Coordinates of C-alpha atoms in Angstrom, one line a residue:
Chain A
M20 CA 28.3 240.4 28.2
A21 CA 26.4 240.9 24.9
K22 CA 23.2 242.9 25.0
P23 CA 20.2 240.6 24.6
S24 CA 18.5 240.7 21.2
R25 CA 15.1 242.3 20.7
F26 CA 13.7 238.8 20.2
E27 CA 15.2 237.8 23.6
E28 CA 13.9 240.9 25.3
L29 CA 10.4 240.4 23.9
D30 CA 10.4 236.8 25.0
Q31 CA 11.3 237.9 28.6
A32 CA 8.3 240.3 28.5
V33 CA 6.1 237.5 27.1
T34 CA 7.2 235.1 29.8
G35 CA 6.3 237.8 32.4
V36 CA 2.9 238.4 30.9
L37 CA 2.2 234.7 30.8
L38 CA 3.1 234.3 34.4
H39 CA 1.3 237.5 35.6
P40 CA -1.1 238.8 32.9
D41 CA -1.8 241.9 35.0
A42 CA 1.9 242.8 35.6
P43 CA 3.1 246.2 34.3
L44 CA 4.2 246.1 30.6
P45 CA 7.8 247.0 29.7
A46 CA 8.6 250.7 29.4
D47 CA 10.7 250.2 26.2
P48 CA 8.5 251.8 23.5
R49 CA 9.5 249.2 20.9
L50 CA 8.4 246.3 23.1
A51 CA 5.4 247.7 24.9
P52 CA 2.9 247.5 22.0
L53 CA 4.0 243.9 21.4
A54 CA 3.8 243.0 25.0
R55 CA 0.3 244.5 25.1
I56 CA -0.7 242.2 22.3
A57 CA 0.8 239.3 24.2
A58 CA -1.2 240.2 27.3
E59 CA -4.4 240.1 25.2
L60 CA -3.4 236.7 23.8
T61 CA -3.0 235.1 27.3
S62 CA -6.7 234.1 26.9
L63 CA -6.4 232.9 23.3
P64 CA -8.7 229.9 23.0
R65 CA -7.2 226.5 22.3
P66 CA -8.0 225.5 18.7
A67 CA -8.6 221.9 19.8
F68 CA -11.4 223.2 22.1
R69 CA -12.9 225.3 19.4
A70 CA -13.0 222.4 17.0
R71 CA -14.3 219.9 19.6
L72 CA -17.1 222.2 20.7
K73 CA -18.1 222.7 17.0
S74 CA -18.1 219.0 16.5
D75 CA -20.3 218.5 19.7
L76 CA -22.8 221.1 18.4
E77 CA -22.9 219.4 15.0
R78 CA -23.6 216.1 16.7
N79 CA -26.3 217.6 18.8
A80 CA -28.0 219.5 16.0
P81 CA -30.0 216.5 14.7
M82 CA -31.2 215.9 18.3
V83 CA -32.7 219.4 18.3
T84 CA -34.4 218.6 15.0
L85 CA -35.6 215.3 16.4
K86 CA -37.0 217.0 19.5
E87 CA -38.8 219.5 17.4
S88 CA -40.3 216.9 15.0
T89 CA -41.6 214.8 17.9
K90 CA -42.8 217.6 20.1
H91 CA -46.4 216.6 19.6
E92 CA -45.7 212.8 19.8
E93 CA -44.7 212.5 23.5
A94 CA -44.6 208.7 23.2
K95 CA -41.8 209.0 20.7
Q96 CA -39.8 211.5 22.7
P97 CA -36.4 210.0 23.5
A98 CA -35.8 209.8 27.2
V99 CA -32.0 209.9 26.8
N100 CA -29.5 211.3 24.3
P101 CA -29.6 209.0 21.3
I102 CA -25.8 209.0 21.2
P103 CA -24.5 208.1 24.6
Q104 CA -21.9 210.3 26.3
G105 CA -18.3 209.6 25.0
Y106 CA -19.3 208.2 21.7
R107 CA -19.4 209.6 18.2
T108 CA -21.6 208.6 15.3
V109 CA -19.2 205.8 14.1
T110 CA -17.4 203.4 16.5
P111 CA -15.2 200.8 14.8
Y112 CA -15.9 197.2 16.1
I113 CA -12.9 194.9 15.7
V114 CA -13.5 191.1 16.0
A115 CA -10.4 189.1 16.9
E116 CA -9.8 185.4 17.7
N117 CA -7.7 186.6 20.7
A118 CA -9.7 189.6 21.8
D119 CA -8.0 189.8 25.2
G120 CA -4.6 189.7 23.4
L121 CA -5.6 192.6 21.2
I122 CA -6.9 194.6 24.1
E123 CA -3.5 194.2 25.8
F124 CA -1.7 195.3 22.6
L125 CA -3.9 198.4 22.3
K126 CA -3.3 199.3 25.9
N127 CA 0.5 198.8 25.7
T128 CA 1.0 200.4 22.3
F129 CA -1.5 203.3 22.2
G130 CA -2.4 203.8 25.8
A131 CA -5.9 202.5 25.3
E132 CA -8.2 202.8 28.3
E133 CA -10.4 199.9 29.1
K134 CA -14.0 201.0 29.9
L135 CA -15.7 197.7 30.0
R136 CA -14.8 194.0 29.5
A137 CA -17.7 191.6 29.6
I138 CA -18.9 188.3 28.0
G139 CA -21.4 188.9 25.2
P140 CA -24.6 186.9 24.5
A141 CA -22.7 184.6 22.1
G142 CA -20.2 183.6 24.8
G143 CA -17.5 185.8 23.4
R144 CA -15.6 188.8 24.7
H145 CA -17.0 192.3 24.4
A146 CA -14.9 195.3 25.4
D147 CA -15.3 199.0 25.2
L148 CA -12.0 200.9 24.9
R149 CA -11.0 204.5 24.5
I150 CA -7.9 205.9 22.9
E151 CA -7.8 209.5 23.9
D152 CA -11.0 211.0 22.4
S153 CA -11.9 208.0 20.3
A154 CA -14.1 205.0 21.3
L155 CA -13.3 201.5 20.0
M156 CA -15.2 198.2 20.5
V157 CA -13.4 194.9 20.6
G158 CA -15.1 191.5 20.5
G159 CA -14.2 187.9 19.8
G160 CA -12.6 184.9 21.5
G161 CA -10.0 184.3 24.2
A162 CA -8.7 181.7 26.5
G163 CA -11.6 179.8 28.1
L164 CA -14.3 181.5 26.0
A165 CA -16.9 179.6 24.1
W166 CA -16.8 182.0 21.1
K167 CA -16.6 180.6 17.6
G168 CA -16.6 183.1 14.8
K169 CA -14.7 184.8 12.1
P170 CA -12.2 187.6 12.9
I171 CA -13.0 191.0 11.3
P172 CA -9.9 193.1 11.4
S173 CA -9.9 196.7 10.2
A174 CA -7.6 199.6 9.3
F175 CA -7.1 202.8 11.2
H176 CA -5.3 206.1 11.0
I177 CA -4.1 207.0 14.5
Y178 CA -2.5 210.3 15.6
V179 CA 0.2 210.1 18.2
P180 CA 2.6 212.7 19.6
D181 CA 5.7 210.7 18.5
C182 CA 5.2 208.5 15.5
D183 CA 8.7 206.9 15.7
A184 CA 8.3 206.0 19.4
V185 CA 4.9 204.4 19.0
Y186 CA 6.0 202.5 15.9
Q187 CA 8.9 201.0 17.9
R188 CA 6.5 200.2 20.8
A189 CA 4.1 198.4 18.4
L190 CA 7.0 196.2 17.0
Q191 CA 8.0 195.4 20.6
Q192 CA 4.4 194.4 21.3
G193 CA 4.5 191.9 18.4
A194 CA 3.3 193.9 15.4
T195 CA 5.0 193.7 12.0
S196 CA 6.0 196.6 10.0
I197 CA 4.2 197.7 6.8
T198 CA 6.1 200.9 6.3
E199 CA 8.9 202.5 8.4
P200 CA 8.4 206.1 9.8
A201 CA 8.9 208.7 7.1
D202 CA 8.0 212.3 6.4
Q203 CA 5.0 212.6 4.1
P204 CA 4.4 215.4 1.5
Y205 CA 1.0 216.0 3.1
G206 CA 2.5 217.3 6.4
E207 CA 2.6 214.2 8.5
R208 CA 5.3 211.8 9.7
S209 CA 3.8 208.4 9.4
A210 CA 4.5 204.6 9.6
G211 CA 2.3 201.5 9.1
I212 CA 2.1 198.4 11.2
K213 CA 0.0 195.2 11.3
D214 CA -1.0 193.8 14.7
A215 CA -1.2 190.1 15.5
A216 CA -5.0 190.2 14.9
G217 CA -4.4 191.5 11.4
N218 CA -5.5 195.2 11.9
H219 CA -3.6 197.9 10.1
W220 CA -2.5 201.0 12.1
Y221 CA -1.3 204.0 10.1
I222 CA 0.6 205.8 12.9
A223 CA 0.9 209.5 12.2
T224 CA 2.2 212.7 13.8
Y225 CA 0.9 215.9 12.2
K226 CA 3.5 218.6 11.8
G227 CA 1.7 221.5 13.2
P228 CA 1.0 223.2 16.5
N229 CA -0.5 219.9 17.7
Y230 CA 0.2 216.3 16.7
K231 CA -3.1 216.1 15.0
W232 CA -4.8 218.6 12.7
E233 CA -7.4 220.9 14.2
G234 CA -10.6 218.9 14.8
A235 CA -9.1 215.5 14.0
P236 CA -10.1 212.6 16.2
T237 CA -7.2 210.4 17.5
V238 CA -8.5 207.4 15.6
Q239 CA -10.1 207.4 12.2
P240 CA -11.3 204.2 10.5
Y241 CA -9.7 203.6 7.1
M242 CA -11.2 201.6 4.3
H243 CA -9.5 200.0 1.4
P244 CA -12.3 199.2 -1.1
L245 CA -11.5 198.0 -4.7
R246 CA -13.4 201.2 -5.9
A247 CA -14.1 204.1 -3.6
G248 CA -16.9 205.7 -5.7
P249 CA -19.6 203.0 -5.1
V250 CA -18.8 202.8 -1.4
M251 CA -19.2 206.6 -1.1
T252 CA -22.5 206.5 -3.0
F253 CA -23.8 203.9 -0.5
L254 CA -22.6 205.8 2.5
K255 CA -24.2 209.0 1.2
Q256 CA -27.6 207.3 0.5
A257 CA -27.7 205.2 3.6
F258 CA -26.1 207.4 6.3
G259 CA -26.0 210.9 4.8
A260 CA -22.2 210.8 4.5
Q261 CA -20.5 213.9 3.2
E262 CA -17.4 213.7 1.0
L263 CA -14.8 216.2 2.2
G264 CA -12.2 215.7 -0.5
R265 CA -10.4 213.2 -2.6
H266 CA -6.9 212.8 -4.2
A267 CA -6.8 210.7 -7.3
S268 CA -3.9 209.9 -9.7
P269 CA -4.2 210.7 -13.4
D270 CA -5.2 207.1 -14.1
G271 CA -8.3 207.6 -11.9
V272 CA -7.1 205.6 -8.8
I273 CA -8.4 207.2 -5.7
H274 CA -5.4 207.2 -3.2
H275 CA -7.2 209.1 -0.5
L276 CA -10.8 210.1 0.2
M277 CA -12.0 211.8 3.3
L278 CA -15.6 211.7 4.4
K279 CA -17.7 212.5 7.4
I280 CA -20.8 210.6 8.8
G281 CA -22.5 212.6 11.5
D282 CA -19.6 213.9 13.5
S283 CA -17.2 211.1 12.6
F284 CA -14.4 211.3 10.0
M285 CA -13.5 208.2 7.9
E286 CA -10.9 207.7 5.2
M287 CA -10.5 205.5 2.1
G288 CA -7.7 204.5 -0.2
E289 CA -8.4 202.2 -3.0
A290 CA -6.8 198.7 -2.7
Q291 CA -3.2 198.4 -3.8
G292 CA -0.1 196.5 -2.7
P293 CA -0.3 195.6 1.0
Y294 CA -3.5 197.6 1.4
Q295 CA -6.2 195.1 0.3
P296 CA -10.0 195.2 1.0
M297 CA -10.7 194.6 4.7
P298 CA -14.5 194.5 5.1
A299 CA -15.0 195.8 8.6
M300 CA -17.6 196.2 11.3
Y301 CA -18.9 199.5 12.6
Y302 CA -21.3 200.6 15.3
L303 CA -23.2 203.6 14.1
Y304 CA -25.3 205.8 16.4
V305 CA -28.1 207.7 14.8
P306 CA -31.1 209.6 16.1
D307 CA -33.6 207.1 14.6
C308 CA -32.3 203.6 14.2
D309 CA -35.4 202.3 12.4
A310 CA -35.4 205.0 9.7
A311 CA -31.6 204.6 9.1
Y312 CA -32.0 200.8 8.8
Q313 CA -34.7 201.3 6.1
R314 CA -32.5 203.8 4.2
A315 CA -29.6 201.4 4.3
L316 CA -31.8 198.6 2.8
Q317 CA -33.0 201.0 0.1
A318 CA -29.4 201.9 -0.7
G319 CA -28.7 198.2 -1.4
A320 CA -27.6 196.7 2.0
T321 CA -29.0 193.4 3.2
S322 CA -30.4 192.9 6.6
L323 CA -28.5 191.0 9.3
S324 CA -31.0 191.8 12.1
E325 CA -34.1 193.9 12.2
P326 CA -34.4 196.8 14.7
A327 CA -34.9 195.5 18.3
D328 CA -34.4 196.9 21.8
Q329 CA -31.3 195.5 23.4
P330 CA -30.7 194.8 27.2
Y331 CA -27.8 197.3 27.2
G332 CA -30.1 200.3 26.4
D333 CA -29.6 200.6 22.7
R334 CA -32.2 199.8 20.0
N335 CA -30.2 198.5 17.1
A336 CA -30.3 196.7 13.7
G337 CA -27.6 195.2 11.5
V338 CA -27.0 195.5 7.8
K339 CA -24.3 194.3 5.4
D340 CA -23.4 196.6 2.5
A341 CA -22.5 195.3 -1.0
F342 CA -18.8 195.6 -0.1
G343 CA -19.0 193.3 2.9
N344 CA -18.9 195.9 5.7
Q345 CA -21.3 195.3 8.6
W346 CA -23.1 198.2 10.1
Y347 CA -24.8 198.0 13.4
I348 CA -27.2 200.9 13.4
A349 CA -28.2 202.0 16.9
T350 CA -30.1 204.6 18.9
H351 CA -29.5 204.8 22.6
V352 CA -32.9 204.6 24.2
K353 CA -32.3 203.9 27.9
D354 CA -29.4 204.3 30.3
V355 CA -28.5 201.1 32.1
A356 CA -25.8 200.3 34.7
P357 CA -22.4 199.7 33.2
G358 CA -21.7 196.0 32.4
Q359 CA -25.3 195.1 31.8
Chain B
M15 CA -21.9 226.0 5.9
V16 CA -19.9 229.3 5.7
A17 CA -16.1 229.3 6.1
R18 CA -14.7 230.7 9.3
A19 CA -15.1 234.4 9.1
P20 CA -11.8 236.2 8.6
A21 CA -11.0 238.8 11.2
S22 CA -10.8 241.6 8.6
Q23 CA -14.5 241.2 8.0
Q24 CA -16.7 243.3 10.3
P25 CA -19.4 241.3 12.1
P26 CA -22.2 240.7 9.6
E27 CA -24.9 243.3 9.1
Q28 CA -28.0 242.5 11.1
T29 CA -30.0 241.6 8.0
D30 CA -27.4 238.9 7.0
E31 CA -27.3 237.7 10.5
R32 CA -31.0 237.5 10.7
L33 CA -31.0 235.3 7.6
L34 CA -28.4 233.0 9.2
V35 CA -30.5 232.8 12.5
E36 CA -33.6 232.0 10.5
A37 CA -31.8 229.3 8.5
A38 CA -30.6 227.8 11.8
Q39 CA -34.0 227.9 13.3
K40 CA -35.3 225.9 10.4
D41 CA -32.3 223.6 10.2
P42 CA -30.2 223.4 13.4
A43 CA -27.3 222.0 11.3
R44 CA -26.9 225.6 10.1
F45 CA -26.1 226.7 13.7
A46 CA -22.5 226.0 12.9
D47 CA -22.5 229.1 10.8
L48 CA -23.5 231.2 13.8
Y49 CA -20.9 229.4 15.9
E50 CA -18.2 230.4 13.5
I51 CA -19.1 234.0 13.7
H52 CA -19.6 234.3 17.4
F53 CA -17.2 231.8 19.0
E54 CA -14.3 234.2 19.6
R55 CA -16.7 236.9 21.0
V56 CA -18.4 234.6 23.5
Y57 CA -15.1 233.1 24.6
A58 CA -13.4 236.4 25.0
F59 CA -16.3 237.7 27.0
I60 CA -16.2 234.7 29.4
A61 CA -12.4 234.5 29.6
R62 CA -12.2 238.1 30.6
R63 CA -14.5 237.4 33.6
V64 CA -13.5 234.0 34.8
G65 CA -9.8 234.0 34.1
D66 CA -9.4 230.2 34.5
R67 CA -9.1 228.5 31.1
D68 CA -10.9 225.3 31.9
A69 CA -13.8 227.2 33.4
A70 CA -13.9 229.5 30.4
E71 CA -14.1 226.5 28.1
D72 CA -16.9 224.8 30.2
L73 CA -18.9 228.0 30.2
T74 CA -18.4 228.7 26.5
S75 CA -19.5 225.2 25.8
D76 CA -22.6 225.7 28.0
V77 CA -23.5 228.9 26.3
F78 CA -23.5 227.4 22.8
H79 CA -25.3 224.3 23.8
K80 CA -28.0 226.3 25.5
A81 CA -28.2 228.6 22.5
L82 CA -28.6 225.7 20.1
A83 CA -31.3 224.1 22.3
N84 CA -33.3 227.3 22.7
L85 CA -32.7 228.8 19.2
K86 CA -36.4 228.6 18.4
R87 CA -37.1 231.0 21.2
F88 CA -34.9 233.7 19.9
E89 CA -36.9 236.5 18.3
W90 CA -35.7 239.5 16.4
R91 CA -36.6 242.6 18.5
G92 CA -33.7 244.8 17.6
V93 CA -31.3 242.9 19.9
P94 CA -28.4 241.4 17.9
F95 CA -27.9 237.6 18.1
G96 CA -24.5 238.2 19.7
A97 CA -26.1 240.2 22.5
W98 CA -28.5 237.3 23.1
L99 CA -25.5 234.9 23.4
L100 CA -23.8 237.2 25.8
R101 CA -27.0 237.3 27.9
I102 CA -26.8 233.5 28.1
A103 CA -23.1 233.9 29.0
V104 CA -23.9 236.3 31.9
N105 CA -26.5 233.9 33.3
A106 CA -24.0 231.0 33.0
I107 CA -21.3 232.9 34.8
V108 CA -23.6 234.0 37.5
D109 CA -24.9 230.4 38.0
R110 CA -21.4 229.1 38.2
S111 CA -20.3 231.7 40.7
K112 CA -23.4 230.9 42.9
R113 CA -22.5 227.2 42.7
H114 CA -19.0 228.1 43.8
G115 CA -20.3 230.4 46.5
R116 CA -18.7 233.4 45.1
E117 CA -20.0 236.8 44.1
I118 CA -18.9 238.0 40.8
A119 CA -19.5 241.4 39.0
V120 CA -20.8 240.8 35.5
D121 CA -21.5 243.5 33.0
D122 CA -25.0 243.5 31.6
P123 CA -24.6 243.2 27.8
P124 CA -27.7 244.7 26.2
E125 CA -25.9 246.0 23.2
L126 CA -22.5 245.1 21.8
S127 CA -19.8 247.7 21.4
T128 CA -21.6 250.4 23.4
R129 CA -19.8 250.0 26.7
P130 CA -16.0 250.2 27.2
G131 CA -15.8 246.6 28.6
L132 CA -17.7 245.2 25.7
Q133 CA -15.5 247.1 23.2
Q134 CA -12.5 245.5 24.8
V135 CA -14.1 242.1 24.4
E136 CA -14.9 242.9 20.8
D137 CA -11.3 243.9 20.2
R138 CA -9.9 240.8 21.8
A139 CA -12.2 238.6 19.7
R140 CA -10.9 240.3 16.6
L141 CA -7.4 239.8 17.7
F142 CA -8.1 236.1 18.3
R143 CA -9.5 235.8 14.7
L144 CA -6.4 237.6 13.3
V145 CA -4.2 234.8 14.6
D146 CA -5.8 232.5 12.0
E147 CA -4.6 234.9 9.3
L148 CA -0.9 234.8 10.3
P149 CA 1.6 233.0 8.1
K150 CA 1.7 229.3 9.1
N151 CA 4.9 229.3 11.1
Q152 CA 4.1 232.4 13.1
R153 CA 0.6 231.0 13.7
H154 CA 1.9 227.7 15.0
V155 CA 4.2 229.5 17.5
V156 CA 1.6 232.0 18.7
V157 CA -1.0 229.2 19.2
M158 CA 1.5 226.9 21.0
R159 CA 2.9 229.8 23.2
F160 CA -0.4 231.5 24.2
A161 CA -3.3 229.0 23.7
E162 CA -1.4 225.9 24.7
Q163 CA 1.0 227.7 27.1
K164 CA 4.1 225.9 25.9
S165 CA 7.6 227.1 26.7
I166 CA 9.9 228.2 24.0
R167 CA 11.9 225.0 24.5
E168 CA 8.9 222.8 24.1
I169 CA 7.8 224.6 20.9
A170 CA 11.4 224.4 19.5
Q171 CA 11.4 220.6 20.1
H172 CA 8.0 220.2 18.6
L173 CA 8.7 222.2 15.5
K174 CA 12.3 220.9 15.3
R175 CA 13.7 224.5 15.1
S176 CA 16.2 226.3 17.4
E177 CA 14.9 228.3 20.4
G178 CA 16.3 231.4 18.7
A179 CA 14.2 230.8 15.6
I180 CA 11.1 230.3 17.7
K181 CA 11.7 233.6 19.6
Q182 CA 12.1 235.3 16.2
L183 CA 8.9 233.8 14.9
Q184 CA 7.2 234.9 18.2
F185 CA 8.4 238.4 17.6
R186 CA 7.3 238.5 14.0
G187 CA 4.0 237.0 14.9
L188 CA 3.2 239.6 17.5
E189 CA 4.5 242.4 15.3
N190 CA 2.3 241.2 12.5
L191 CA -0.7 240.9 14.8
R192 CA -0.1 244.5 16.1
D193 CA 0.1 245.8 12.5
R194 CA -3.0 244.0 11.3
F195 CA -4.9 245.0 14.4
E196 CA -4.0 248.6 13.9
V197 CA -5.2 248.4 10.3
L198 CA -8.4 246.8 11.5
K199 CA -9.0 249.6 13.9
G200 CA -8.2 252.2 11.3
D201 CA -5.1 253.4 13.2
R202 CA -2.8 252.5 10.3
P203 CA -3.1 252.4 6.5
K204 CA -3.3 248.9 5.1
K205 CA -0.3 249.3 2.8
N206 CA 2.1 249.2 5.8
V207 CA 1.2 245.6 6.7
T208 CA 3.2 242.8 5.2
T209 CA 0.9 240.2 3.8
K210 CA 1.9 236.5 3.3
K211 CA 2.2 237.0 -0.4
E212 CA 4.5 240.0 -0.1
K213 CA 6.6 238.2 2.5
K214 CA 7.0 235.3 0.0
K215 CA 8.1 237.6 -2.8
S216 CA 10.7 239.3 -0.6
G217 CA 12.1 235.8 0.3
G218 CA 11.3 236.0 4.1
R219 CA 12.2 232.7 5.5
N220 CA 10.3 232.9 8.7
G221 CA 7.1 233.7 6.9

């Protein structure tokens, strides 16, 4: 029988250390120092945890500022966290003619979890869903519902462990293909599908230690404006968005732009081919809804609804930007029982 | 915001750190800079005492959230900011052990790097930061094997490489970490460590 290689021998020592971190190290002087390093690494923190905690702290930092600035104005002191547990700054809101059908599609294709399904004040469906770490709201019509409105589909970049399998599952669930799975030069394998409600899903698996890059949320909203620059300017002025990077071709077309609002990542790619503008709807949690509403109007948005307290515990207002996107700007002010 | 501090850098001088703390006290968004510097140290300190990974993550999260909320209360009286964080960590560990009805021995951390236990924590934190400086393939394997506790087979399937190749990358990664760590501690001259650039020049496939 051949002598095991030093790679094999070290792996046996590593396996031992992982099972019993306090077990004696190998006597072999070539392997012992490496096994010692391995023993130290048994408590190596998970990169995803490190990134998530940083993101949580970034999200909470404005609350600390808010607390400080209102220290002497007790009446204004928020009684609850302005961003409710489980939400980020931006939550996409999809409106579909068959909201119930879309919910089933999201559950069957992406493993979405249903947190709430209720009838909204306009007689239509309202549902809160979660796909892993990302919240999603779905509204609209369905069998037996009185809702009459216009669908508002959207586009998303979604990270999954196996792009090919999820792509196939989406097709089985009635979606149509935009692009078949393929390896991309930017280190992802990705595919595109359109669901029956018209939403685009860019299904991706990151090629790295995890199926999404460190700190990435599972679902990121994706915009396809005619021109990315003016949208970015609006988002900066209205919501303090930060541009994280852009990729443009020599003719100036922006193929990809990454931005962050609060703790939420969003992406843009200027309209081309099958990727045409899809003015979307977003629910945006901020520490001070009234101030953000005013800033959005100053940045050129028009009002859909003035700030008002809602029965579900949020104070919110609605604006429409010059590109057709609707933003419901909210501050959570009171905890209420689920479903109310 | 500062970039994540490379391991080869010593912890910042107190004056630099003082500026960072003051900046964060004025603008809590700057707390992220302090987090980048101290995350590994706090995590290593807690992980050494509680063992269980989920508990270590909960407690680390607790420490940084408390530190952010109470940042205004931190005053410079000759105690480094890192020691203040470890003080919060000690309290969090003791509270947790009381809730679980267990007694636990926790070192008192008045000064960093003055007690053997704390030196070990500091070394481990440096080692954790060194993982970030490994060539990409070695880093992926080390993170998946140790942080995510995946088997060689799982890593091979994920990275679409053979199990033999993964074991080789694991070996190279640990060897590289040992060399870099020895340089950091002054036990070995820097020229003996293969950098990413040198490896590329010599045509090393496993990076």
